[in-house]
Amino acid sequence: MSTQIYDRITLIGLGLIASSMALAIKRAGLAGRVVGYDRDADVCETAREIGLCDEISDSLHSAVQEADLVVLCVPVGAMGEVAAAMAPALKAGATVSDVGSVKQAVIDAVTPHIPENVHFIPAHPIAGTEHSGPAAGFAELFDNRWSLIVPTEGSDETAVAQLQHLWEGMGANVSVMDAGHHDLVLAVTSHTPHLIAYTMVGVADDLRRVTDSEVIKYSAAGFRDFTRIAASDPTMWRDVFLSNKEATLEILGRFTEELFALQRAIRTGDGDTLHDYFTRTRAIRRGIIDAGQDTDAPDFGRGSKVGSKA
Ligand code: NAP
């Protein structure tokens, strides 16, 4: 039985997410043809060399003009500009989607450019690593991860269902969510933790009493995990914070209050508060493992592949 969901899928921005999608789509035979486009000629060359798609197009217009589904896989801050540039070439009845880590800002930037006869259905796979570029992708990236679909007002139900089947075919579990809620949830689960990791690694770098070699040599699991997260793509994360400003600031405010409370408990020797707090957080970790979203193995069993999720 054929598992093909779209005749032709075009992926724009051939980085980690697009390359993983191309491989996952190929693995399950979800498209008749996968076309790729990137503004960077070197990226296109690498994608051709590794046979990432059935075709790598030299122009944005030729890449999208026959596509049934176009997925924007560029940084959040570039979504609007790419949508504007490709809009005149889109086929009537096509669906445009994206994989951006922030949803309301992408909806605001992209929607004005989408022609009336084209569906726009934003999405966000909660799966990633700290690696970038067309060679970073792997077909299993989305397996048993969540992909959130964020329909806009009046989204066509058939087109939403088709996109949902695509993500399920790539191995993901799918949930439908509104943009505001998505941005708040991700501020808690991904965006603020990334900012904290960036800060912690920056602090270690500032502490000149601890030499670079000591930071590397004695890096314990906590700090090692921070450094992995803090190695994530600078452009992508700059855009995430600039476009999910309100929710991130709200969560950072709460984080700062909790940090002060723990700081006070340490200063005053209030062991009960610390113990109760750590007992509560341990239960959250257990819940994540029970939900199959991480492993209990030492070093979180991550090896080199599965890493930060935006
Ligand atoms: P990536 O590996 O850095 O790839 C992005 C690609 O898009 C790069 O090749 C970049 O080229 C290209 N690009 C940038 N602007 C472009 C434009 N105007 N036209 C065409 N191509 C353009 O990024 P990624 O990690 O795959 O992330 C892509 C999207 O997925 C982002 O929106 C991100 O928020 C989202 N996302 C990421 C993760 C994650 O963990 N990495 C997880 C879920 C969702 P240049 O190098 O020339 O800029």
mmCIF file of C-alpha atoms and ligand atoms in Angstrom:
data_model
loop_
_atom_site.group_PDB
_atom_site.id
_atom_site.type_symbol
_atom_site.label_atom_id
_atom_site.label_comp_id
_atom_site.label_asym_id
_atom_site.label_seq_id
_atom_site.Cartn_x
_atom_site.Cartn_y
_atom_site.Cartn_z
ATOM 1 C CA MET A 1 0.000 0.000 0.000
ATOM 2 C CA SER A 2 1.353 3.433 -0.895
ATOM 3 C CA THR A 3 2.181 5.741 2.024
ATOM 4 C CA GLN A 4 2.579 8.775 -0.233
ATOM 5 C CA ILE A 5 0.855 11.833 1.261
ATOM 6 C CA TYR A 6 1.981 14.636 -1.077
ATOM 7 C CA ASP A 7 3.100 14.402 -4.728
ATOM 8 C CA ARG A 8 5.761 17.054 -4.307
ATOM 9 C CA ILE A 9 7.250 18.527 -1.137
ATOM 10 C CA THR A 10 9.666 21.468 -1.201
ATOM 11 C CA LEU A 11 11.941 22.189 1.771
ATOM 12 C CA ILE A 12 13.404 25.704 2.052
ATOM 13 C CA GLY A 13 16.576 26.191 4.161
ATOM 14 C CA LEU A 14 18.555 22.947 4.066
ATOM 15 C CA GLY A 15 19.782 22.753 7.667
ATOM 16 C CA LEU A 16 19.369 20.182 10.416
ATOM 17 C CA ILE A 17 15.564 20.124 10.375
ATOM 18 C CA ALA A 18 15.058 20.136 6.578
ATOM 19 C CA SER A 19 17.711 17.472 6.031
ATOM 20 C CA SER A 20 16.168 15.275 8.739
ATOM 21 C CA MET A 21 12.742 15.785 7.160
ATOM 22 C CA ALA A 22 14.077 14.848 3.702
ATOM 23 C CA LEU A 23 15.521 11.618 5.105
ATOM 24 C CA ALA A 24 12.433 10.789 7.199
ATOM 25 C CA ILE A 25 10.127 11.465 4.217
ATOM 26 C CA LYS A 26 12.283 9.218 2.035
ATOM 27 C CA ARG A 27 12.426 6.499 4.715
ATOM 28 C CA ALA A 28 8.631 6.192 4.759
ATOM 29 C CA GLY A 29 7.923 7.061 1.090
ATOM 30 C CA LEU A 30 5.711 9.996 2.071
ATOM 31 C CA ALA A 31 6.250 12.085 -1.094
ATOM 32 C CA GLY A 32 6.543 11.439 -4.825
ATOM 33 C CA ARG A 33 9.356 13.967 -5.047
ATOM 34 C CA VAL A 34 11.299 16.039 -2.510
ATOM 35 C CA VAL A 35 12.823 19.299 -3.741
ATOM 36 C CA GLY A 36 15.273 21.403 -1.724
ATOM 37 C CA TYR A 37 16.359 25.024 -1.870
ATOM 38 C CA ASP A 38 18.834 27.088 0.162
ATOM 39 C CA ARG A 39 20.102 30.606 -0.484
ATOM 40 C CA ASP A 40 23.666 29.419 0.181
ATOM 41 C CA ALA A 41 25.329 27.838 -2.884
ATOM 42 C CA ASP A 42 27.727 25.803 -0.709
ATOM 43 C CA VAL A 43 24.831 24.341 1.255
ATOM 44 C CA CYS A 44 23.112 23.410 -2.048
ATOM 45 C CA GLU A 45 26.323 21.794 -3.264
ATOM 46 C CA THR A 46 26.676 19.696 -0.098
ATOM 47 C CA ALA A 47 22.997 18.688 -0.320
ATOM 48 C CA ARG A 48 23.543 17.553 -3.935
ATOM 49 C CA GLU A 49 26.710 15.648 -3.034
ATOM 50 C CA ILE A 50 25.013 13.669 -0.277
ATOM 51 C CA GLY A 51 21.897 13.072 -2.404
ATOM 52 C CA LEU A 52 19.648 14.699 0.190
ATOM 53 C CA CYS A 53 16.647 15.403 -2.067
ATOM 54 C CA ASP A 54 15.447 14.229 -5.467
ATOM 55 C CA GLU A 55 16.313 17.702 -6.746
ATOM 56 C CA ILE A 56 18.086 20.793 -5.398
ATOM 57 C CA SER A 57 16.756 23.884 -7.094
ATOM 58 C CA ASP A 58 18.830 26.965 -7.926
ATOM 59 C CA SER A 59 15.907 29.353 -7.591
ATOM 60 C CA LEU A 60 13.257 29.823 -4.923
ATOM 61 C CA HIS A 61 10.505 30.264 -7.525
ATOM 62 C CA SER A 62 11.315 27.107 -9.457
ATOM 63 C CA ALA A 63 11.623 25.216 -6.159
ATOM 64 C CA VAL A 64 8.079 26.051 -5.025
ATOM 65 C CA GLN A 65 6.052 26.462 -8.195
ATOM 66 C CA GLU A 66 4.855 22.871 -8.523
ATOM 67 C CA ALA A 67 4.950 21.976 -4.833
ATOM 68 C CA ASP A 68 1.888 20.616 -3.021
ATOM 69 C CA LEU A 69 3.593 21.324 0.311
ATOM 70 C CA VAL A 70 6.277 23.943 0.960
ATOM 71 C CA VAL A 71 7.970 23.810 4.381
ATOM 72 C CA LEU A 72 9.936 26.851 5.551
ATOM 73 C CA CYS A 73 12.926 25.538 7.526
ATOM 74 C CA VAL A 74 14.843 28.825 7.783
ATOM 75 C CA PRO A 75 15.553 30.731 11.032
ATOM 76 C CA VAL A 76 12.462 32.342 12.565
ATOM 77 C CA GLY A 77 13.650 35.858 11.660
ATOM 78 C CA ALA A 78 13.867 34.950 7.948
ATOM 79 C CA MET A 79 10.396 33.359 7.587
ATOM 80 C CA GLY A 80 8.534 36.534 6.515
ATOM 81 C CA GLU A 81 11.103 37.539 3.922
ATOM 82 C CA VAL A 82 11.165 34.040 2.351
ATOM 83 C CA ALA A 83 7.346 33.866 2.337
ATOM 84 C CA ALA A 84 7.146 37.225 0.554
ATOM 85 C CA ALA A 85 9.719 36.188 -2.027
ATOM 86 C CA MET A 86 8.114 32.828 -2.890
ATOM 87 C CA ALA A 87 4.425 33.858 -2.700
ATOM 88 C CA PRO A 88 3.950 34.789 -6.388
ATOM 89 C CA ALA A 89 5.165 31.338 -7.496
ATOM 90 C CA LEU A 90 2.963 29.198 -5.197
ATOM 91 C CA LYS A 91 0.509 26.783 -6.821
ATOM 92 C CA ALA A 92 -3.233 27.191 -6.136
ATOM 93 C CA GLY A 93 -4.360 24.714 -3.457
ATOM 94 C CA ALA A 94 -0.836 24.213 -2.087
ATOM 95 C CA THR A 95 -0.051 24.155 1.641
ATOM 96 C CA VAL A 96 2.715 26.246 3.186
ATOM 97 C CA SER A 97 4.031 25.154 6.583
ATOM 98 C CA ASP A 98 7.071 25.950 8.694
ATOM 99 C CA VAL A 99 9.110 24.393 11.513
ATOM 100 C CA GLY A 100 9.993 27.554 13.432
ATOM 101 C CA SER A 101 10.565 27.294 17.182
ATOM 102 C CA VAL A 102 8.278 30.285 17.839
ATOM 103 C CA LYS A 103 4.780 30.405 16.413
ATOM 104 C CA GLN A 104 2.961 33.725 16.908
ATOM 105 C CA ALA A 105 5.810 35.803 15.446
ATOM 106 C CA VAL A 106 6.056 33.463 12.436
ATOM 107 C CA ILE A 107 2.279 33.615 11.895
ATOM 108 C CA ASP A 108 2.408 37.435 12.012
ATOM 109 C CA ALA A 109 5.333 37.568 9.586
ATOM 110 C CA VAL A 110 4.156 34.948 7.065
ATOM 111 C CA THR A 111 0.324 35.217 6.911
ATOM 112 C CA PRO A 112 0.175 38.589 5.068
ATOM 113 C CA HIS A 113 2.125 37.079 2.156
ATOM 114 C CA ILE A 114 0.099 33.876 1.693
ATOM 115 C CA PRO A 115 -2.195 34.038 -1.376
ATOM 116 C CA GLU A 116 -5.912 33.381 -0.769
ATOM 117 C CA ASN A 117 -5.894 30.063 -2.597
ATOM 118 C CA VAL A 118 -2.995 28.657 -0.513
ATOM 119 C CA HIS A 119 -3.266 27.105 2.986
ATOM 120 C CA PHE A 120 -0.867 28.178 5.724
ATOM 121 C CA ILE A 121 -0.492 25.659 8.564
ATOM 122 C CA PRO A 122 2.385 26.363 10.977
ATOM 123 C CA ALA A 123 4.086 23.494 12.813
ATOM 124 C CA HIS A 124 6.997 22.867 15.154
ATOM 125 C CA PRO A 125 8.800 19.570 15.669
ATOM 126 C CA ILE A 126 10.164 19.433 19.223
ATOM 127 C CA ALA A 127 13.296 17.614 18.235
ATOM 128 C CA GLY A 128 16.763 18.798 17.426
ATOM 129 C CA THR A 129 20.448 18.698 18.164
ATOM 130 C CA GLU A 130 23.077 21.390 18.581
ATOM 131 C CA HIS A 131 24.346 20.640 15.051
ATOM 132 C CA SER A 132 23.470 22.631 11.930
ATOM 133 C CA GLY A 133 23.631 22.253 8.179
ATOM 134 C CA PRO A 134 22.542 19.733 5.517
ATOM 135 C CA ALA A 135 24.877 16.963 6.690
ATOM 136 C CA ALA A 136 23.596 17.135 10.290
ATOM 137 C CA GLY A 137 20.237 15.517 9.569
ATOM 138 C CA PHE A 138 19.196 11.947 10.314
ATOM 139 C CA ALA A 139 15.952 10.114 9.530
ATOM 140 C CA GLU A 140 15.258 9.127 13.155
ATOM 141 C CA LEU A 141 15.306 12.677 14.565
ATOM 142 C CA PHE A 142 11.512 12.889 14.906
ATOM 143 C CA ASP A 143 10.874 9.316 16.058
ATOM 144 C CA ASN A 144 8.665 9.360 19.167
ATOM 145 C CA ARG A 145 9.165 13.143 19.536
ATOM 146 C CA TRP A 146 6.269 15.570 19.536
ATOM 147 C CA SER A 147 5.429 17.752 16.599
ATOM 148 C CA LEU A 148 3.014 20.570 17.360
ATOM 149 C CA ILE A 149 0.636 21.762 14.651
ATOM 150 C CA VAL A 150 -0.631 25.297 15.164
ATOM 151 C CA PRO A 151 -3.513 25.960 12.748
ATOM 152 C CA THR A 152 -4.386 29.577 12.047
ATOM 153 C CA GLU A 153 -7.908 30.978 12.006
ATOM 154 C CA GLY A 154 -10.034 29.172 9.411
ATOM 155 C CA SER A 155 -7.352 26.597 8.550
ATOM 156 C CA ASP A 156 -8.678 23.961 6.144
ATOM 157 C CA GLU A 157 -9.338 20.747 8.087
ATOM 158 C CA THR A 158 -8.309 18.427 5.249
ATOM 159 C CA ALA A 159 -5.033 20.283 4.798
ATOM 160 C CA VAL A 160 -4.378 20.124 8.569
ATOM 161 C CA ALA A 161 -5.089 16.369 8.607
ATOM 162 C CA GLN A 162 -2.744 15.837 5.634
ATOM 163 C CA LEU A 163 0.084 17.676 7.403
ATOM 164 C CA GLN A 164 -0.603 15.712 10.573
ATOM 165 C CA HIS A 165 -0.277 12.438 8.600
ATOM 166 C CA LEU A 166 3.041 13.644 7.198
ATOM 167 C CA TRP A 167 4.477 14.264 10.676
ATOM 168 C CA GLU A 168 3.151 10.948 11.927
ATOM 169 C CA GLY A 169 4.701 9.260 8.895
ATOM 170 C CA MET A 170 8.040 10.845 9.869
ATOM 171 C CA GLY A 171 7.744 9.122 13.249
ATOM 172 C CA ALA A 172 6.392 11.980 15.372
ATOM 173 C CA ASN A 173 3.473 12.153 17.789
ATOM 174 C CA VAL A 174 1.270 15.094 16.869
ATOM 175 C CA SER A 175 -0.604 17.564 19.047
ATOM 176 C CA VAL A 176 -2.622 20.570 17.916
ATOM 177 C CA MET A 177 -2.159 23.775 19.901
ATOM 178 C CA ASP A 178 -2.805 27.502 19.559
ATOM 179 C CA ALA A 179 0.126 29.832 18.989
ATOM 180 C CA GLY A 180 0.041 31.715 22.312
ATOM 181 C CA HIS A 181 -0.033 28.530 24.329
ATOM 182 C CA HIS A 182 2.730 27.014 22.188
ATOM 183 C CA ASP A 183 4.997 30.002 22.801
ATOM 184 C CA LEU A 184 4.451 29.879 26.574
ATOM 185 C CA VAL A 185 5.019 26.111 26.782
ATOM 186 C CA LEU A 186 8.215 26.363 24.742
ATOM 187 C CA ALA A 187 9.442 29.321 26.802
ATOM 188 C CA VAL A 188 9.280 27.017 29.842
ATOM 189 C CA THR A 189 10.558 23.803 28.293
ATOM 190 C CA SER A 190 13.142 25.060 25.828
ATOM 191 C CA HIS A 191 13.769 28.781 25.408
ATOM 192 C CA THR A 192 14.495 29.796 29.009
ATOM 193 C CA PRO A 193 16.571 26.637 29.710
ATOM 194 C CA HIS A 194 18.699 27.509 26.669
ATOM 195 C CA LEU A 195 19.233 31.038 27.965
ATOM 196 C CA ILE A 196 20.262 29.646 31.354
ATOM 197 C CA ALA A 197 22.699 27.233 29.675
ATOM 198 C CA TYR A 198 24.193 30.060 27.610
ATOM 199 C CA THR A 199 24.555 32.104 30.807
ATOM 200 C CA MET A 200 26.117 29.302 32.864
ATOM 201 C CA VAL A 201 28.711 28.550 30.195
ATOM 202 C CA GLY A 202 29.398 32.278 29.932
ATOM 203 C CA VAL A 203 29.875 32.476 33.719
ATOM 204 C CA ALA A 204 32.365 29.587 33.686
ATOM 205 C CA ASP A 205 34.206 31.350 30.903
ATOM 206 C CA ASP A 206 34.337 34.531 33.006
ATOM 207 C CA LEU A 207 35.705 32.767 36.083
ATOM 208 C CA ARG A 208 39.367 33.190 35.356
ATOM 209 C CA ARG A 209 40.323 31.403 38.586
ATOM 210 C CA VAL A 210 39.039 28.230 36.914
ATOM 211 C CA THR A 211 41.242 27.706 33.914
ATOM 212 C CA ASP A 212 39.905 26.588 30.541
ATOM 213 C CA SER A 213 41.606 23.238 30.873
ATOM 214 C CA GLU A 214 40.017 22.656 34.294
ATOM 215 C CA VAL A 215 36.568 23.513 32.950
ATOM 216 C CA ILE A 216 37.040 20.931 30.215
ATOM 217 C CA LYS A 217 38.880 18.311 32.281
ATOM 218 C CA TYR A 218 36.581 18.281 35.300
ATOM 219 C CA SER A 219 33.352 19.104 33.534
ATOM 220 C CA ALA A 220 30.682 17.158 35.384
ATOM 221 C CA ALA A 221 27.414 15.993 33.878
ATOM 222 C CA GLY A 222 25.502 19.196 34.705
ATOM 223 C CA PHE A 223 28.004 21.538 33.128
ATOM 224 C CA ARG A 224 28.654 19.198 30.173
ATOM 225 C CA ASP A 225 24.946 19.240 29.368
ATOM 226 C CA PHE A 226 24.946 23.036 29.564
ATOM 227 C CA THR A 227 27.877 23.269 27.139
ATOM 228 C CA ARG A 228 26.104 21.012 24.643
ATOM 229 C CA ILE A 229 22.979 23.159 24.767
ATOM 230 C CA ALA A 230 25.048 26.352 24.629
ATOM 231 C CA ALA A 231 26.680 25.131 21.406
ATOM 232 C CA SER A 232 23.349 25.521 19.578
ATOM 233 C CA ASP A 233 23.145 27.699 16.489
ATOM 234 C CA PRO A 234 23.591 31.418 17.405
ATOM 235 C CA THR A 235 21.364 32.752 14.594
ATOM 236 C CA MET A 236 18.513 30.425 15.406
ATOM 237 C CA TRP A 237 18.607 31.236 19.126
ATOM 238 C CA ARG A 238 18.989 34.966 18.642
ATOM 239 C CA ASP A 239 15.794 34.837 16.561
ATOM 240 C CA VAL A 240 13.984 32.668 19.114
ATOM 241 C CA PHE A 241 14.562 35.170 21.936
ATOM 242 C CA LEU A 242 13.789 38.221 19.823
ATOM 243 C CA SER A 243 10.524 36.699 18.631
ATOM 244 C CA ASN A 244 9.327 35.013 21.824
ATOM 245 C CA LYS A 245 10.186 37.994 23.968
ATOM 246 C CA GLU A 246 7.114 38.246 26.211
ATOM 247 C CA ALA A 247 6.828 34.592 27.191
ATOM 248 C CA THR A 248 10.579 34.247 27.757
ATOM 249 C CA LEU A 249 10.700 37.364 29.939
ATOM 250 C CA GLU A 250 7.682 36.117 31.924
ATOM 251 C CA ILE A 251 9.372 32.758 32.621
ATOM 252 C CA LEU A 252 12.744 34.402 33.324
ATOM 253 C CA GLY A 253 11.029 36.616 35.924
ATOM 254 C CA ARG A 254 9.632 33.545 37.681
ATOM 255 C CA PHE A 255 12.996 31.792 37.385
ATOM 256 C CA THR A 256 14.759 34.727 39.035
ATOM 257 C CA GLU A 257 12.290 34.705 41.951
ATOM 258 C CA GLU A 258 12.809 30.970 42.523
ATOM 259 C CA LEU A 259 16.573 31.408 42.264
ATOM 260 C CA PHE A 260 16.468 34.096 44.959
ATOM 261 C CA ALA A 261 14.401 31.784 47.184
ATOM 262 C CA LEU A 262 16.957 28.987 46.814
ATOM 263 C CA GLN A 263 19.790 31.472 47.318
ATOM 264 C CA ARG A 264 18.175 32.531 50.605
ATOM 265 C CA ALA A 265 17.708 28.884 51.663
ATOM 266 C CA ILE A 266 21.416 28.228 51.093
ATOM 267 C CA ARG A 267 22.434 31.405 52.932
ATOM 268 C CA THR A 268 20.213 30.643 55.944
ATOM 269 C CA GLY A 269 21.029 26.933 55.996
ATOM 270 C CA ASP A 270 17.391 25.999 55.320
ATOM 271 C CA GLY A 271 17.985 22.382 54.302
ATOM 272 C CA ASP A 272 14.265 21.472 54.408
ATOM 273 C CA THR A 273 13.422 23.981 51.687
ATOM 274 C CA LEU A 274 16.245 22.705 49.494
ATOM 275 C CA HIS A 275 15.314 19.060 50.077
ATOM 276 C CA ASP A 276 11.606 19.641 49.346
ATOM 277 C CA TYR A 277 12.435 21.596 46.202
ATOM 278 C CA PHE A 278 14.793 18.940 44.843
ATOM 279 C CA THR A 279 12.267 16.193 45.654
ATOM 280 C CA ARG A 280 9.649 18.008 43.573
ATOM 281 C CA THR A 281 12.028 18.519 40.636
ATOM 282 C CA ARG A 282 13.146 14.892 40.751
ATOM 283 C CA ALA A 283 9.516 13.838 40.236
ATOM 284 C CA ILE A 284 9.355 16.021 37.101
ATOM 285 C CA ARG A 285 12.430 14.285 35.686
ATOM 286 C CA ARG A 286 10.824 10.901 36.425
ATOM 287 C CA GLY A 287 7.705 12.016 34.555
ATOM 288 C CA ILE A 288 9.753 12.891 31.453
ATOM 289 C CA ILE A 289 11.417 9.461 31.454
ATOM 290 C CA ASP A 290 8.089 7.701 32.014
ATOM 291 C CA ALA A 291 6.648 9.608 29.041
ATOM 292 C CA GLY A 292 9.450 8.197 26.852
ATOM 293 C CA GLN A 293 10.892 11.660 26.134
ATOM 294 C CA ASP A 294 14.348 10.871 27.545
ATOM 295 C CA THR A 295 16.306 7.947 28.870
ATOM 296 C CA ASP A 296 17.503 7.012 32.311
ATOM 297 C CA ALA A 297 20.905 5.910 30.988
ATOM 298 C CA PRO A 298 24.050 7.558 32.390
ATOM 299 C CA ASP A 299 24.794 10.877 30.689
ATOM 300 C CA PHE A 300 21.123 10.813 29.632
ATOM 301 C CA GLY A 301 22.092 8.180 27.018
ATOM 302 C CA ARG A 302 22.371 10.908 24.438
ATOM 303 C CA GLY A 303 25.595 9.910 22.727
ATOM 304 C CA SER A 304 26.300 12.417 19.952
ATOM 305 C CA LYS A 305 22.921 12.686 18.272
ATOM 306 C CA VAL A 306 19.861 13.595 20.275
ATOM 307 C CA GLY A 307 20.347 16.911 21.963
ATOM 308 C CA SER A 308 18.698 20.242 22.452
ATOM 309 C CA LYS A 309 15.108 20.575 21.407
ATOM 310 C CA ALA A 310 13.814 23.890 20.348
HETATM 311 P P1 NAP B 1 20.175 25.415 10.306
HETATM 312 O O1 NAP B 1 20.754 24.042 10.386
HETATM 313 O O2 NAP B 1 20.997 26.587 10.691
HETATM 314 O O3 NAP B 1 19.632 25.652 8.820
HETATM 315 C C1 NAP B 1 18.956 26.779 8.379
HETATM 316 C C2 NAP B 1 19.261 26.950 6.906
HETATM 317 O O4 NAP B 1 18.408 27.968 6.380
HETATM 318 C C3 NAP B 1 20.707 27.392 6.646
HETATM 319 O O5 NAP B 1 21.268 26.640 5.590
HETATM 320 C C4 NAP B 1 20.518 28.855 6.249
HETATM 321 O O6 NAP B 1 21.505 29.336 5.359
HETATM 322 C C5 NAP B 1 19.193 28.787 5.524
HETATM 323 N N1 NAP B 1 18.612 30.097 5.340
HETATM 324 C C6 NAP B 1 18.658 31.168 6.175
HETATM 325 N N2 NAP B 1 17.991 32.203 5.629
HETATM 326 C C7 NAP B 1 17.549 31.770 4.435
HETATM 327 C C8 NAP B 1 16.809 32.384 3.404
HETATM 328 N N3 NAP B 1 16.399 33.662 3.517
HETATM 329 N N4 NAP B 1 16.508 31.645 2.291
HETATM 330 C C9 NAP B 1 16.905 30.363 2.185
HETATM 331 N N5 NAP B 1 17.634 29.718 3.119
HETATM 332 C C10 NAP B 1 17.940 30.425 4.241
HETATM 333 O O7 NAP B 1 18.817 25.512 11.146
HETATM 334 P P2 NAP B 1 17.864 24.384 11.758
HETATM 335 O O8 NAP B 1 18.405 23.958 13.075
HETATM 336 O O9 NAP B 1 17.521 23.380 10.729
HETATM 337 O O10 NAP B 1 16.592 25.299 12.086
HETATM 338 C C11 NAP B 1 15.682 25.675 11.077
HETATM 339 C C12 NAP B 1 14.366 26.090 11.705
HETATM 340 O O11 NAP B 1 13.895 25.017 12.506
HETATM 341 C C13 NAP B 1 14.447 27.318 12.616
HETATM 342 O O12 NAP B 1 13.321 28.123 12.388
HETATM 343 C C14 NAP B 1 14.397 26.732 14.009
HETATM 344 O O13 NAP B 1 13.765 27.624 14.919
HETATM 345 C C15 NAP B 1 13.573 25.473 13.802
HETATM 346 N N6 NAP B 1 13.848 24.372 14.726
HETATM 347 C C16 NAP B 1 15.135 24.064 15.077
HETATM 348 C C17 NAP B 1 15.375 23.033 15.953
HETATM 349 C C18 NAP B 1 16.789 22.686 16.398
HETATM 350 O O14 NAP B 1 16.966 22.147 17.489
HETATM 351 N N7 NAP B 1 17.793 22.970 15.608
HETATM 352 C C19 NAP B 1 14.307 22.278 16.457
HETATM 353 C C20 NAP B 1 13.011 22.579 16.032
HETATM 354 C C21 NAP B 1 12.790 23.637 15.174
HETATM 355 P P3 NAP B 1 22.678 30.312 5.923
HETATM 356 O O15 NAP B 1 23.622 29.385 6.585
HETATM 357 O O16 NAP B 1 23.205 30.944 4.694
HETATM 358 O O17 NAP B 1 22.075 31.294 6.862
#
